[in-house]
Tab-separated table of C-alpha atoms in Angstrom:
chain	number	residue	atom	x	y	z
A	54	MET	CA	56.859	150.137	86.751
A	55	VAL	CA	58.642	149.212	83.509
A	56	LYS	CA	61.886	150.442	85.183
A	57	LYS	CA	61.484	148.315	88.381
A	58	VAL	CA	61.096	145.730	85.831
A	59	ASN	CA	64.804	147.050	84.128
A	60	LYS	CA	65.763	148.015	87.397
A	61	SER	CA	65.676	144.222	88.573
A	62	LYS	CA	66.778	142.698	85.233
A	63	GLU	CA	69.953	144.837	85.288
A	64	ASN	CA	70.376	143.968	89.007
A	65	ILE	CA	70.023	139.860	88.255
A	66	PHE	CA	71.826	140.263	85.034
A	67	PHE	CA	74.846	141.993	87.039
A	68	ILE	CA	74.575	138.996	89.996
A	69	SER	CA	75.120	136.847	87.424
A	70	VAL	CA	78.408	138.162	85.882
A	71	LEU	CA	79.459	138.039	88.552
A	72	VAL	CA	78.697	134.861	90.246
A	73	GLY	CA	80.026	133.535	86.581
A	74	ILE	CA	82.974	135.860	87.009
A	75	ALA	CA	83.794	133.991	90.979
A	76	VAL	CA	82.992	130.753	89.565
A	77	ILE	CA	85.202	130.720	86.799
A	78	SER	CA	88.085	132.191	89.226
A	79	ILE	CA	87.293	129.270	91.696
A	80	ILE	CA	87.964	126.567	88.511
A	81	LEU	CA	91.029	128.496	86.723
A	82	PHE	CA	92.720	127.848	91.194
A	83	SER	CA	91.807	124.604	91.419
A	84	VAL	CA	93.173	124.422	88.143
A	85	LEU	CA	96.132	126.023	89.045
A	86	LEU	CA	96.430	124.286	92.665
A	87	ARG	CA	96.364	121.874	91.407
A	88	THR	CA	99.434	121.556	89.213
A	89	ARG	CA	101.542	123.600	91.708
A	90	VAL	CA	100.464	120.881	94.246
A	91	THR	CA	101.570	118.270	91.537
A	92	SER	CA	104.797	119.856	90.302
A	93	ILE	CA	106.256	119.901	93.782
A	94	SER	CA	105.713	116.549	94.014
A	95	GLU	CA	106.708	115.582	90.675
A	96	GLN	CA	109.604	116.522	92.200
A	97	ARG	CA	109.450	115.640	95.459
A	98	LEU	CA	109.112	111.965	94.255
A	99	GLU	CA	112.144	112.184	92.296
A	100	ASP	CA	114.404	114.407	94.382
A	101	TYR	CA	113.231	110.661	96.422
A	102	ALA	CA	114.146	108.409	93.816
A	103	ASP	CA	117.484	110.304	93.659
A	104	TYR	CA	119.110	110.325	96.880
A	105	ASN	CA	117.328	105.893	98.020
A	106	ALA	CA	119.548	104.880	94.522
A	107	TYR	CA	122.498	107.225	95.089
A	108	ALA	CA	122.190	105.522	98.446
A	109	ALA	CA	122.254	102.278	97.770
A	110	HIS	CA	124.829	103.052	95.274
A	111	ILE	CA	127.077	103.732	98.129
A	112	GLU	CA	125.628	100.689	100.462
A	113	ILE	CA	126.563	98.580	97.280
A	114	GLU	CA	130.119	99.793	96.947
A	115	SER	CA	130.879	99.220	100.236
A	116	MET	CA	129.954	95.454	100.027
A	117	LEU	CA	132.002	94.531	96.614
A	118	SER	CA	134.764	96.621	98.789
A	119	VAL	CA	134.055	94.392	101.643
A	120	VAL	CA	134.148	91.075	99.494
A	121	LYS	CA	137.100	92.018	97.775
A	122	ASN	CA	139.049	92.924	99.925
A	123	THR	CA	138.114	89.287	101.988
A	124	ALA	CA	138.256	87.799	98.735
A	125	ALA	CA	141.887	89.189	98.239
A	126	GLY	CA	142.263	87.388	102.129
A	127	PHE	CA	141.982	84.356	101.348
A	128	SER	CA	143.773	83.984	98.328
A	129	SER	CA	147.041	84.095	101.661
A	130	TYR	CA	145.257	80.722	102.003
A	131	GLU	CA	146.764	77.017	100.902
A	132	HIS	CA	143.346	75.139	100.276
A	133	ILE	CA	141.067	78.029	100.690
A	134	ASN	CA	138.230	75.140	102.282
A	135	SER	CA	140.572	74.694	105.353
A	136	LYS	CA	138.681	74.581	108.684
A	137	GLU	CA	140.440	78.546	109.860
A	138	ALA	CA	140.113	80.002	105.352
A	139	LEU	CA	135.795	79.030	107.165
A	140	ALA	CA	135.926	80.238	110.245
A	141	ASN	CA	137.482	83.589	109.254
A	142	LEU	CA	134.208	82.964	106.303
A	143	ARG	CA	132.377	82.609	109.376
A	144	ILE	CA	133.801	86.106	111.924
A	145	VAL	CA	133.168	88.002	108.227
A	146	ASN	CA	129.798	86.630	107.464
A	147	ALA	CA	129.696	87.671	111.266
A	148	ASP	CA	130.080	91.453	110.865
A	149	SER	CA	127.489	92.172	108.286
A	150	SER	CA	123.903	91.537	108.729
A	151	ASP	CA	123.053	93.246	105.489
A	152	MET	CA	125.002	89.903	102.826
A	153	SER	CA	126.458	85.991	103.768
A	154	LEU	CA	129.254	84.779	101.492
A	155	ILE	CA	130.861	81.235	100.931
A	156	ILE	CA	133.346	79.780	99.424
A	157	ILE	CA	133.769	78.095	95.668
A	158	LEU	CA	135.637	76.064	94.454
A	159	PRO	CA	136.498	76.521	90.832
A	160	ASP	CA	134.473	72.419	91.128
A	161	GLY	CA	131.332	73.855	91.351
A	162	SER	CA	132.320	72.982	95.605
A	163	SER	CA	130.725	75.803	98.153
A	164	TYR	CA	131.355	76.382	101.782
A	165	THR	CA	129.236	77.975	103.979
A	166	GLY	CA	131.162	79.937	107.137
A	167	SER	CA	129.003	77.517	109.227
A	168	GLY	CA	131.026	74.462	107.254
A	169	LYS	CA	127.630	73.639	105.355
A	170	SER	CA	128.568	72.589	102.087
A	171	ASP	CA	126.821	72.020	98.328
A	172	ASN	CA	127.552	71.860	95.048
A	173	LEU	CA	126.822	74.847	92.555
A	174	LYS	CA	128.153	73.806	89.784
A	175	ASN	CA	124.143	73.991	88.248
A	176	THR	CA	123.397	76.850	89.256
A	177	SER	CA	122.477	80.530	86.747
A	178	PHE	CA	125.545	81.952	88.292
A	179	PHE	CA	128.392	79.503	88.253
A	180	SER	CA	129.687	80.198	84.880
A	181	LYS	CA	128.997	83.453	84.958
A	182	ILE	CA	131.206	83.548	87.648
A	183	MET	CA	134.232	81.080	86.728
A	184	SER	CA	134.568	84.013	83.469
A	185	GLY	CA	135.537	86.330	86.246
A	186	ASN	CA	132.324	88.365	86.595
A	187	SER	CA	131.321	89.874	89.735
A	188	VAL	CA	127.613	88.533	90.938
A	189	ILE	CA	125.069	89.514	93.392
A	190	GLU	CA	122.515	86.818	94.028
A	191	SER	CA	120.381	86.165	96.581
A	192	ALA	CA	120.443	82.618	98.451
A	193	ASP	CA	117.639	80.622	97.336
A	194	GLU	CA	118.536	82.019	94.066
A	195	GLY	CA	121.019	79.262	93.713
A	196	SER	CA	121.238	76.688	96.974
A	197	ASN	CA	119.262	75.668	99.529
A	198	MET	CA	122.229	77.231	101.880
A	199	GLU	CA	120.059	80.281	102.865
A	200	GLY	CA	120.262	80.628	106.992
A	201	ASP	CA	123.300	78.903	107.856
A	202	TYR	CA	126.138	81.350	106.606
């Protein structure tokens, strides 16, 4: 009888050790798996962010190229707000769904391709433009001219 009790205690101890090892193994596996999945997810997210940043850079460079080339073309007009210039502006704006250009004169007068005008002299970006800086702003930040370029 004493041998059976000792054998039962040994079996219970052995089973307890095995269960403990199994629980510890499952916990370690879970921690390692979570660490690996997190690492892979972070790397994918970083790659995705880099790709989007590069794509945005290319798109902005392309838009700036259009703006610079259009500005160079408009320098040939005797009057930049002439009907011919505004007609050309309308064509340029029709070709681009991503941006709309307006003509802004040194006194702040501005014109859209449709001929709509406004005075932007008191806007935050006008002084930057007059200082020779390139400025990209949404239409609603500058005036009420949005939607009719």
